[in-house]
CSV table of C-alpha atoms in Angstrom, one decimal:
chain,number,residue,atom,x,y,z
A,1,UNK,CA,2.9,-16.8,-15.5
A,2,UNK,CA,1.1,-13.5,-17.2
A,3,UNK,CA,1.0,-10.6,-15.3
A,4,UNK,CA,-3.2,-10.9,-15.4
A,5,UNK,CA,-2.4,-14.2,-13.0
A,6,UNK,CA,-0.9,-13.1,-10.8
A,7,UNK,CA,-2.0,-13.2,-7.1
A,8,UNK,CA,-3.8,-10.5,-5.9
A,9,UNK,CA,-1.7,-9.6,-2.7
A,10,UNK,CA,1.3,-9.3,-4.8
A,11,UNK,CA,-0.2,-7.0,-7.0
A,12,UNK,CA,-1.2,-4.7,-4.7
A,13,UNK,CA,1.5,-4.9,-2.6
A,14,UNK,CA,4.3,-2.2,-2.1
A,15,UNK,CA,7.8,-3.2,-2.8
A,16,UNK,CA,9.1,-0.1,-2.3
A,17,UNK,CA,7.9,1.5,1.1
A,18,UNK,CA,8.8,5.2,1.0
A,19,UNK,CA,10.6,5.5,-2.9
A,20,UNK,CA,10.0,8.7,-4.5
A,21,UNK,CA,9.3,9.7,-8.1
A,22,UNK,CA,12.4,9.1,-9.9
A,23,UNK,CA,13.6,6.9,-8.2
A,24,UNK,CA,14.1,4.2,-10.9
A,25,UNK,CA,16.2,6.8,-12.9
A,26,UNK,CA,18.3,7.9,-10.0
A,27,UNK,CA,19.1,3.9,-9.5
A,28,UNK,CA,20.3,3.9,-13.4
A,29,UNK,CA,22.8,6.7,-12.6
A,30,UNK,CA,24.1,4.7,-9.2
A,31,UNK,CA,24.8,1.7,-11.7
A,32,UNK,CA,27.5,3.9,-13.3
A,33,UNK,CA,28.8,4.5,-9.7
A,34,UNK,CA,28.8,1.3,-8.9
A,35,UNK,CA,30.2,0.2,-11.8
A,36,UNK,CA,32.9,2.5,-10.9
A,37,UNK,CA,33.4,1.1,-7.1
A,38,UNK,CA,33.9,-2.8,-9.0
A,39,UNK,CA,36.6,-1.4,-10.3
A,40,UNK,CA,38.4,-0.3,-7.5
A,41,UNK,CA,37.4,-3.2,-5.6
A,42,UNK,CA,38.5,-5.6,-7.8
A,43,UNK,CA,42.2,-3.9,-8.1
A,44,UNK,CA,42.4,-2.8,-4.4
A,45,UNK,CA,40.0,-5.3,-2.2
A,46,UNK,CA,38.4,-2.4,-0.7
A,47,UNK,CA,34.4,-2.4,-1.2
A,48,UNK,CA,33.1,0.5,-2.8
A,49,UNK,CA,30.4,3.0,-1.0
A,50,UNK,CA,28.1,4.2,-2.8
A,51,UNK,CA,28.3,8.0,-3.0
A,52,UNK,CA,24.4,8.4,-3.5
A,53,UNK,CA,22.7,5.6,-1.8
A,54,UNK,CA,20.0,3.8,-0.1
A,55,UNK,CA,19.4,6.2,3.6
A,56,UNK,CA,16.0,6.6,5.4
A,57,UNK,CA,14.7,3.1,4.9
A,58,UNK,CA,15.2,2.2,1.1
A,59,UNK,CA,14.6,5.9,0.1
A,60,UNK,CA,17.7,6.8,-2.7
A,61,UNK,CA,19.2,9.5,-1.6
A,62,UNK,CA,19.8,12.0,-4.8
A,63,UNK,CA,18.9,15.0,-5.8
A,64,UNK,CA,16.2,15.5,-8.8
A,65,UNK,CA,14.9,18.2,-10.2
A,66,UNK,CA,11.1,16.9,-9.5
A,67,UNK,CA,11.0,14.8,-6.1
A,68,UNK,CA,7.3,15.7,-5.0
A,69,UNK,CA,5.8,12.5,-3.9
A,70,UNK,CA,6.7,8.7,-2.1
A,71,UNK,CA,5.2,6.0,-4.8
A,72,UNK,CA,6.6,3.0,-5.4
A,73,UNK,CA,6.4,1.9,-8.7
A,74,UNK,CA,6.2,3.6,-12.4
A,75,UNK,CA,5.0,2.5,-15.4
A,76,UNK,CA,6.2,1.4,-18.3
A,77,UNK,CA,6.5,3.3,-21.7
A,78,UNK,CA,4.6,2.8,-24.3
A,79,UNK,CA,6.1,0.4,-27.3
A,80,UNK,CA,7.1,2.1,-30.7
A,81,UNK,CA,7.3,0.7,-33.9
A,82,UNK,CA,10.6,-0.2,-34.9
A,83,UNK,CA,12.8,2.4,-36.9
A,84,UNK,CA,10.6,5.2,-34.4
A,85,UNK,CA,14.0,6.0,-32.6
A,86,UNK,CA,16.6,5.8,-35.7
A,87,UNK,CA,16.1,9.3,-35.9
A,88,UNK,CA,18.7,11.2,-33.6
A,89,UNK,CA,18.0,14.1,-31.5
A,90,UNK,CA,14.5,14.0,-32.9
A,91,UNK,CA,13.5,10.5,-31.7
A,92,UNK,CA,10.5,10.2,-30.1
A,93,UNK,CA,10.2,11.4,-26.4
A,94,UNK,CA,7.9,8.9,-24.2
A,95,UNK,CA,7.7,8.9,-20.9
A,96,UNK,CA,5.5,7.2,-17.7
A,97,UNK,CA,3.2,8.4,-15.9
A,98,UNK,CA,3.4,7.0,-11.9
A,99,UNK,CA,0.7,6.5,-9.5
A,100,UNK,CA,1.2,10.4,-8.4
A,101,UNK,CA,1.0,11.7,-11.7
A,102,UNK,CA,4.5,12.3,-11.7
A,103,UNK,CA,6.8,11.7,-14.9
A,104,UNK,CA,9.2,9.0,-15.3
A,105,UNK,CA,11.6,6.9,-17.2
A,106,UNK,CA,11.7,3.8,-19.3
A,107,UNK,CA,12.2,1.3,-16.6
A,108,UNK,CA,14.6,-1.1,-18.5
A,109,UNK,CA,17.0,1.8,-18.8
A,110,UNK,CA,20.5,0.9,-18.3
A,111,UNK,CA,22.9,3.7,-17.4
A,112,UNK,CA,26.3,3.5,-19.1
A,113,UNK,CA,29.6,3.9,-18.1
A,114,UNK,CA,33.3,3.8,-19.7
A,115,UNK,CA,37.0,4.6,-18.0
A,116,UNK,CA,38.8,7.4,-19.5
A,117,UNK,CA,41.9,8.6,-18.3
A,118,UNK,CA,42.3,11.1,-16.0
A,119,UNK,CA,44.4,13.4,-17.8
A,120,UNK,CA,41.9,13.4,-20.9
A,121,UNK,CA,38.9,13.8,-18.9
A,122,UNK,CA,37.0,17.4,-18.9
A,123,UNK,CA,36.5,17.8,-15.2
A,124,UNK,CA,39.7,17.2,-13.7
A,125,UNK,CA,38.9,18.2,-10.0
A,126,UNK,CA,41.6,17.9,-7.2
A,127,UNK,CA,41.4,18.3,-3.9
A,128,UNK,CA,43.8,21.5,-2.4
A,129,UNK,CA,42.9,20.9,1.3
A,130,UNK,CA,43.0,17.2,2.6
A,131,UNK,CA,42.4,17.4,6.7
A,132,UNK,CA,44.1,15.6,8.9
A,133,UNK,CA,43.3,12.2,8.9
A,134,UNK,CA,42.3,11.7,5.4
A,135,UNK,CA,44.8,9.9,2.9
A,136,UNK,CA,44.0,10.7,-0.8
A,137,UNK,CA,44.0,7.8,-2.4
A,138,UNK,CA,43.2,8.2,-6.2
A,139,UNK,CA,41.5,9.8,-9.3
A,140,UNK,CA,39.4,7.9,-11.9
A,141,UNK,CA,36.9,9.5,-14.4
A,142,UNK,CA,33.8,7.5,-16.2
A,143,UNK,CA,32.2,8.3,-19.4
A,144,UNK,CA,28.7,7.9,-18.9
A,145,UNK,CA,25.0,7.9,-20.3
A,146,UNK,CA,21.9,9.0,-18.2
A,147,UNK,CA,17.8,9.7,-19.3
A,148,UNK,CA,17.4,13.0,-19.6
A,149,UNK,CA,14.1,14.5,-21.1
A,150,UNK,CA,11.8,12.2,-19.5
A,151,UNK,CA,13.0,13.5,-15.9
A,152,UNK,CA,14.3,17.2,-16.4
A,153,UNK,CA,11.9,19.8,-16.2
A,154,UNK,CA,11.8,22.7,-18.3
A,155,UNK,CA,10.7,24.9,-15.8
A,156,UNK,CA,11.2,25.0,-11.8
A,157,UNK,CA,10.3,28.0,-9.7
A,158,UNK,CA,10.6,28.1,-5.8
A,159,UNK,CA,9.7,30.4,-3.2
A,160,UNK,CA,12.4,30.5,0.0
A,161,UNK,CA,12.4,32.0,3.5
A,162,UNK,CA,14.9,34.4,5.0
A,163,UNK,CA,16.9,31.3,5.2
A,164,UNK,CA,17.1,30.0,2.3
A,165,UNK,CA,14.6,27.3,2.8
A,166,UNK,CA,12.4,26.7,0.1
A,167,UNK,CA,8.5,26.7,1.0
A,168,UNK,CA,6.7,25.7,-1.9
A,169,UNK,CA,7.7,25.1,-5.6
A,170,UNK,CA,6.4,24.7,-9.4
A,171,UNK,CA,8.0,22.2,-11.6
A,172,UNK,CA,6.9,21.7,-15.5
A,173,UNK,CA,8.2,18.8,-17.6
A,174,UNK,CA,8.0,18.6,-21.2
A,175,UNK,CA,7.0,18.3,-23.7
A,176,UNK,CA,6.8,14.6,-24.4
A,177,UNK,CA,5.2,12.5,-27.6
A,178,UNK,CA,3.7,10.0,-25.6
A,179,UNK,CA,2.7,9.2,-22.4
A,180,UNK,CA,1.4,6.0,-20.5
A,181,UNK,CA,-0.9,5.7,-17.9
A,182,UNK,CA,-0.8,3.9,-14.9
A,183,UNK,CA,-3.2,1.0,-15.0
A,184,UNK,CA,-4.2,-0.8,-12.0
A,185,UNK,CA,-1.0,-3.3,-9.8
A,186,UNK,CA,1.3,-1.6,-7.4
A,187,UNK,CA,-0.2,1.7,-6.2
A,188,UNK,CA,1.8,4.7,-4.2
A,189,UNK,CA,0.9,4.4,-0.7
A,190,UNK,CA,-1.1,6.2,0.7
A,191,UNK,CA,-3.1,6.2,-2.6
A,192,UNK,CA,-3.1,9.5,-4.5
A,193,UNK,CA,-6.6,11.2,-6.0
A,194,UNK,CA,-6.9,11.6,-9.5
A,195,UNK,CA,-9.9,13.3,-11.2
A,196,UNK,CA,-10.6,14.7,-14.7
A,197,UNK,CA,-10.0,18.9,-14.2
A,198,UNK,CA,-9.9,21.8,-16.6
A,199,UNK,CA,-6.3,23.8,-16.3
A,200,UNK,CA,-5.6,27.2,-17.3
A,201,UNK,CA,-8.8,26.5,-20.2
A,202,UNK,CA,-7.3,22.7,-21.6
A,203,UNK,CA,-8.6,19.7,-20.1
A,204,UNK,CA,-6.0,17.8,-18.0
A,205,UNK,CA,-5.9,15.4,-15.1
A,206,UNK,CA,-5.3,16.3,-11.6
A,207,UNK,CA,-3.4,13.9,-9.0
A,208,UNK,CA,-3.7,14.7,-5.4
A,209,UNK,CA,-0.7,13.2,-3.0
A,210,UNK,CA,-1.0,13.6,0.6
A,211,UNK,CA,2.8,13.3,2.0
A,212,UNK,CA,3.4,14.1,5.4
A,213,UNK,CA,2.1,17.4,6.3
A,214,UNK,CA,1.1,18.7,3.1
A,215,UNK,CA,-0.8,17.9,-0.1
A,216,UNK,CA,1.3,17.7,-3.6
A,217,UNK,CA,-0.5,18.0,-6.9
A,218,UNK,CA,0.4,17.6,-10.8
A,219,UNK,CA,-1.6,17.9,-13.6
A,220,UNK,CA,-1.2,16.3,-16.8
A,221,UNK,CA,-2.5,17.9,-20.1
A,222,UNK,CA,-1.6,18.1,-24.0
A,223,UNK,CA,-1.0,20.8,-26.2
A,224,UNK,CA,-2.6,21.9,-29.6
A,225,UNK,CA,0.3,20.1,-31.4
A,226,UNK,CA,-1.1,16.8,-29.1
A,227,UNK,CA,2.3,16.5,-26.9
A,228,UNK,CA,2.1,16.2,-23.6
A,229,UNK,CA,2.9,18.3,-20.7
A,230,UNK,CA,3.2,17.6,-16.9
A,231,UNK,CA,3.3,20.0,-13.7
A,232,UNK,CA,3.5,19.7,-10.2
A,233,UNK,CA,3.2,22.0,-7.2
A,234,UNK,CA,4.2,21.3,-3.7
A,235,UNK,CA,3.7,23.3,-0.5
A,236,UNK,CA,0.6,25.5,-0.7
A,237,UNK,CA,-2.9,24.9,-1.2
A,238,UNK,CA,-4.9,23.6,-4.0
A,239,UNK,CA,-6.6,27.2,-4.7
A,240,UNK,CA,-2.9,28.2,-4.2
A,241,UNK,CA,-1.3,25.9,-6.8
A,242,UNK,CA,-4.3,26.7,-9.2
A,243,UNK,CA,-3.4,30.2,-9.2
A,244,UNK,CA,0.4,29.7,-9.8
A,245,UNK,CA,-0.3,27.2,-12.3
A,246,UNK,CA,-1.4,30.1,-14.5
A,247,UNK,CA,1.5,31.9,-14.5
A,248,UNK,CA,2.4,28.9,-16.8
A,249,UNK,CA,2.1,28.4,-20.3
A,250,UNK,CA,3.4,26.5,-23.5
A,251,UNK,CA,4.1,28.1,-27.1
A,252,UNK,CA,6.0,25.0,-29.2
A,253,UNK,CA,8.2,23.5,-27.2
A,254,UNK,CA,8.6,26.4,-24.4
A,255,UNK,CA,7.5,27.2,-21.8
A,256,UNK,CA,6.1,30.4,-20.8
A,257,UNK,CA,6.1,32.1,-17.5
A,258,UNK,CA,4.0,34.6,-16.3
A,259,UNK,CA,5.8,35.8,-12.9
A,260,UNK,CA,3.4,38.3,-12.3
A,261,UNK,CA,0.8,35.8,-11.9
A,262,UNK,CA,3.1,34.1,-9.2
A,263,UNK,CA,4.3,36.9,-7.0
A,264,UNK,CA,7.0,35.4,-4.1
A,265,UNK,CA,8.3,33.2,-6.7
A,266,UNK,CA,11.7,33.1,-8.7
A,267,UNK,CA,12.8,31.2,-11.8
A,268,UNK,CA,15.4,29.0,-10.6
A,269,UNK,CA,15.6,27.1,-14.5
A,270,UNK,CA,14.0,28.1,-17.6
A,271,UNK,CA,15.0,25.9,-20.7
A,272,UNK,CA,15.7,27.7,-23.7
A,273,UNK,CA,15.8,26.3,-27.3
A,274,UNK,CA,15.5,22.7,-28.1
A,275,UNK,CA,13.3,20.4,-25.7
A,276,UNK,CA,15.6,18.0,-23.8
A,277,UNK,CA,17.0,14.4,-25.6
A,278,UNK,CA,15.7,11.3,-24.8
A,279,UNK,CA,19.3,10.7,-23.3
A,280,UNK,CA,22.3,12.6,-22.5
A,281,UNK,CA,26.2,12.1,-22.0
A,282,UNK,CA,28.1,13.5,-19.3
A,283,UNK,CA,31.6,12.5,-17.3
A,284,UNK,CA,31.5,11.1,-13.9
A,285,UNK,CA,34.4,11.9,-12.1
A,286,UNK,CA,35.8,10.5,-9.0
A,287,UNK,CA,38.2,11.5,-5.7
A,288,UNK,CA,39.3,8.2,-3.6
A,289,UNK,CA,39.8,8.6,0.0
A,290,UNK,CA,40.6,6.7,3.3
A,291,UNK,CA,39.1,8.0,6.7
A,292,UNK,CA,40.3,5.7,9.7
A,293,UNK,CA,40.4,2.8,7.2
A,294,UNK,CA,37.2,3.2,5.9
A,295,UNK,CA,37.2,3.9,1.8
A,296,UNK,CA,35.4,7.4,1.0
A,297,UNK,CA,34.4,9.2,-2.4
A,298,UNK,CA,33.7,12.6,-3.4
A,299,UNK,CA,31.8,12.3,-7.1
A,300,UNK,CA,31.3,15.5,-9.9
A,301,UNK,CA,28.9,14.7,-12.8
A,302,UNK,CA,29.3,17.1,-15.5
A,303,UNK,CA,27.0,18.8,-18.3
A,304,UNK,CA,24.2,19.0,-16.0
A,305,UNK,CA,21.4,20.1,-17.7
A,306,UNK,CA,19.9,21.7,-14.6
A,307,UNK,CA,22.0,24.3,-12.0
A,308,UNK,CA,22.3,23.0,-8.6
A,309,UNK,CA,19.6,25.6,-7.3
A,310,UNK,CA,17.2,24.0,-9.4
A,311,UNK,CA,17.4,20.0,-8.3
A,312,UNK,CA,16.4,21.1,-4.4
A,313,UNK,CA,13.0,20.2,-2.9
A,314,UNK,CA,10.9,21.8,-0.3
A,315,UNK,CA,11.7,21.8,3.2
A,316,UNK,CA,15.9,22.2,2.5
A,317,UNK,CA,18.0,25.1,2.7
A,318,UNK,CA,20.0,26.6,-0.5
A,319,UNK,CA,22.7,27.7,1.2
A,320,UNK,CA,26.5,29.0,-0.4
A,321,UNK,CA,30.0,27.2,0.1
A,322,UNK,CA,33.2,29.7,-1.1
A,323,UNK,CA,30.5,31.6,-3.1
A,324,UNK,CA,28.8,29.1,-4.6
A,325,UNK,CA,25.2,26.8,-4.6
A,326,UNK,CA,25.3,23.9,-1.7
A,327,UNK,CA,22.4,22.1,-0.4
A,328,UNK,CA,22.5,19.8,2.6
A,329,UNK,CA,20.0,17.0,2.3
A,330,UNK,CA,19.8,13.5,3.9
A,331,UNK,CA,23.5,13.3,5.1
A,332,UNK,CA,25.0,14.5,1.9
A,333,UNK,CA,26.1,17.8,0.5
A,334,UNK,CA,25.6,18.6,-2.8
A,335,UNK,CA,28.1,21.5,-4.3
A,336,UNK,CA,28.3,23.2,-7.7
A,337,UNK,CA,32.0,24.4,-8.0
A,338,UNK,CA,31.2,25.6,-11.2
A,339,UNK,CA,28.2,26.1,-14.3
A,340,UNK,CA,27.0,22.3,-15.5
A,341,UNK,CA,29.1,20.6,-12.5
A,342,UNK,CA,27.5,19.1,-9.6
A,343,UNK,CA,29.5,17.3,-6.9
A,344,UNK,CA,28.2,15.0,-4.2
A,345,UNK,CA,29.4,13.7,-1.2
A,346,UNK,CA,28.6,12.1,2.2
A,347,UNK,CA,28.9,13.1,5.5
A,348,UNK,CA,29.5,11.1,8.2
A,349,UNK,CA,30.0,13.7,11.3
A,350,UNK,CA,32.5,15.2,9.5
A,351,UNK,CA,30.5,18.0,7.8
A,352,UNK,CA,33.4,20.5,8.4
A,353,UNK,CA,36.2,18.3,6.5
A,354,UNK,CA,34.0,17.3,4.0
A,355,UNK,CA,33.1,21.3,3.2
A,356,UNK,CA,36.6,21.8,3.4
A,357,UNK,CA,37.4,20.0,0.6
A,358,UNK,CA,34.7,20.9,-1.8
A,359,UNK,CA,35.8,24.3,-1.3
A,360,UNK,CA,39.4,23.3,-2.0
A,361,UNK,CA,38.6,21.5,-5.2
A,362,UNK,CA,40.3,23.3,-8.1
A,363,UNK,CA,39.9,22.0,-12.1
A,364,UNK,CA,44.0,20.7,-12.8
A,365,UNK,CA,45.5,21.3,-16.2
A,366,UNK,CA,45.7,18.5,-18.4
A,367,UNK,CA,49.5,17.9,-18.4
A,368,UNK,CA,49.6,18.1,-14.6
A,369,UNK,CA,51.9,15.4,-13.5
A,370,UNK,CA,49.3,14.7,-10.3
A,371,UNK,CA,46.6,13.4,-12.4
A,372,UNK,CA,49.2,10.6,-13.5
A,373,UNK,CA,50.4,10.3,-10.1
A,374,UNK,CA,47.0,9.4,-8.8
A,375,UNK,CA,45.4,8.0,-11.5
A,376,UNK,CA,43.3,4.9,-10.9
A,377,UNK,CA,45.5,1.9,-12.9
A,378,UNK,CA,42.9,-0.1,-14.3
């Protein structure tokens, strides 16, 4: 049956009550941890947890760099000819466009994942402090593939209370070769607004999302080289967001911030250099536990492209764990022990151990006999 005949109510109807942008990207990267849990269960009998999944209804639970708005569904990309991405680093970039003017992925993407040895993995994190009652089970690492320029923003910029709690933020992606639009089927709920607008003197289009107390806007635009760009603001008003959004600017494949156009607000990431691949690597690494007989993992992805500070959203607190960046969001903490490392884990009343342990991690030599010792046999 083509898509064209398919019955109305399905077509409008949302499969996804309360995703978020991203979503379908964050689900590639929870392939390579589950793909990591069949392992164990299939050499221990214990079923593996996911690390970041489904709380809150179906929402995911993980931490991106742009999570503005619920919709739930993206769009595909846009076909290339064949040979278009035999070129490298300089493949084309394409990306979605969803319902809330938000950026996403190619939504056949398959993340990728393959066992290394401990002992010949980068990250190498072991626990120091184990409380009282948790058994430390084992160590296993995963080579693994995740989208990367299609998701990551070049730019993010939040304003924060006395707290730490960020009010209100900018985020800019791109740039990107091509873009597709969303065209009619599954919409976000409630519906955003989209209207034609001129930004900072280029026209662009404007989506409006209403999501719970506030209203969330991007804008969409290309440059004089004809790539595309994409920007949202979340927590003020839409003369507010105007007004920051021209603090921002493009010059090639940068982009260019004004801050004193956007007093209150600091850069929390500013890519320098070359705009983002289609796709990067990185090492998944993973710390096996048991808690009254129920399995529990603590999870480090490595080569981050963005620091920790710059993957929160409004409304949480960046707060500091043994001097460095933790935010606490959804009943999971994430931690960055170290630049290009970010570690995630779940809490389950036990907020206490679990900080415990993330400040106890510590990166092993390679020769260190422990990493044998607890080393995942697969």
């Amino acid at each position: 049956m083509s898509r064209d005949r398919l019955p109305a109510g399905l077509l409008t109807a949302n499969p996804v009550p309360g995703a978020e942008p991203g979503d379908r990207e964050r689900l590639a990267a929870i392939r390579v941890a589950v793909d990591a849990r069949r392992n164990v269960a299939a050499r221990t009998g214990v079923p593996g947890v996911l690390v970041a999944g489904p709380r809150r209804g179906r929402r995911v639970a993980v931490l991106a760099g742009l999570t503005v708005a619920a919709v739930s569904v993206s769009l595909g990309v846009a076909i290339l000819e064949p040979g278009m991405h035999d070129r490298g680093e300089d493949r084309l970039i394409t990306a979605a466009v969803a319902a809330d003017g938000t950026l996403s992925c190619d939504g056949t993407y398959e993340g990728q994942a393959r066992p290394i040895r401990p002992d010949r993995a980068e990250v190498r994190l072991f626990p120091t402090v184990v409380p009282a009652g948790w058994q430390l089970l084992d160590v296993f690492a995963r080579d693994s593939t995740g989208p990367a320029a299609c998701i990551t923003p070049s730019l993010v910029a939040g304003d924060f209370d006395e707290q730490g709690v960020m009010r209100g933020g900018v985020w800019v992606n791109g740039p990107v070769d091509r873009i597709s639009y969303e065209k009619g089927g599954a919409q976000a709920v409630p519906a955003p607004t989209r209207s034609e607008d001129v930004l900072n003197g280029r026209p662009a289009v404007r989506y409006e999302f209403r999501q719970e107390d506030r209203t969330n806007y991007s804008w969409l635009w290309s440059d004089d080289r004809g790539r595309h760009w994409q920007a949202s603001v979340a927590g003020y008003s839409l003369d507010r967001a105007r007004r920051l959004m021209a603090a921002v600017g493009t010059d090639g494949d940068q982009v260019v911030w004004s801050g004193g156009k956007a007093p209150g607000l600091r850069v929390l990431h500013l890519r320098t250099g070359r705009p983002y691949p289609a796709e990067t690597s990185f090492e998944a690494w993973h710390i096996r536990f048991s808690v009254g007989g129920r399995e529990r993992v603590i999870s480090a992805d490595s080569d981050r492209l963005l620091p920790l500070a710059a993957e929160i959203r409004t409304g949480l607190r960046l707060g500091d764990l043994a001097g460095h960046p933790e935010i606490d969001w959804s009943g999971q903490i994430y931690y960055e022990p170290q630049a290009g490392i970010r570690v995630v884990a779940d809490v389950q009343g036990d907020a206490d151990d679990v900080r415990a342990i993330l400040a106890g991690l510590r990166r092993l030599p390679a020769d260190d006999p422990r990493l044998d010792e607890y080393a995942l046999r697969e």
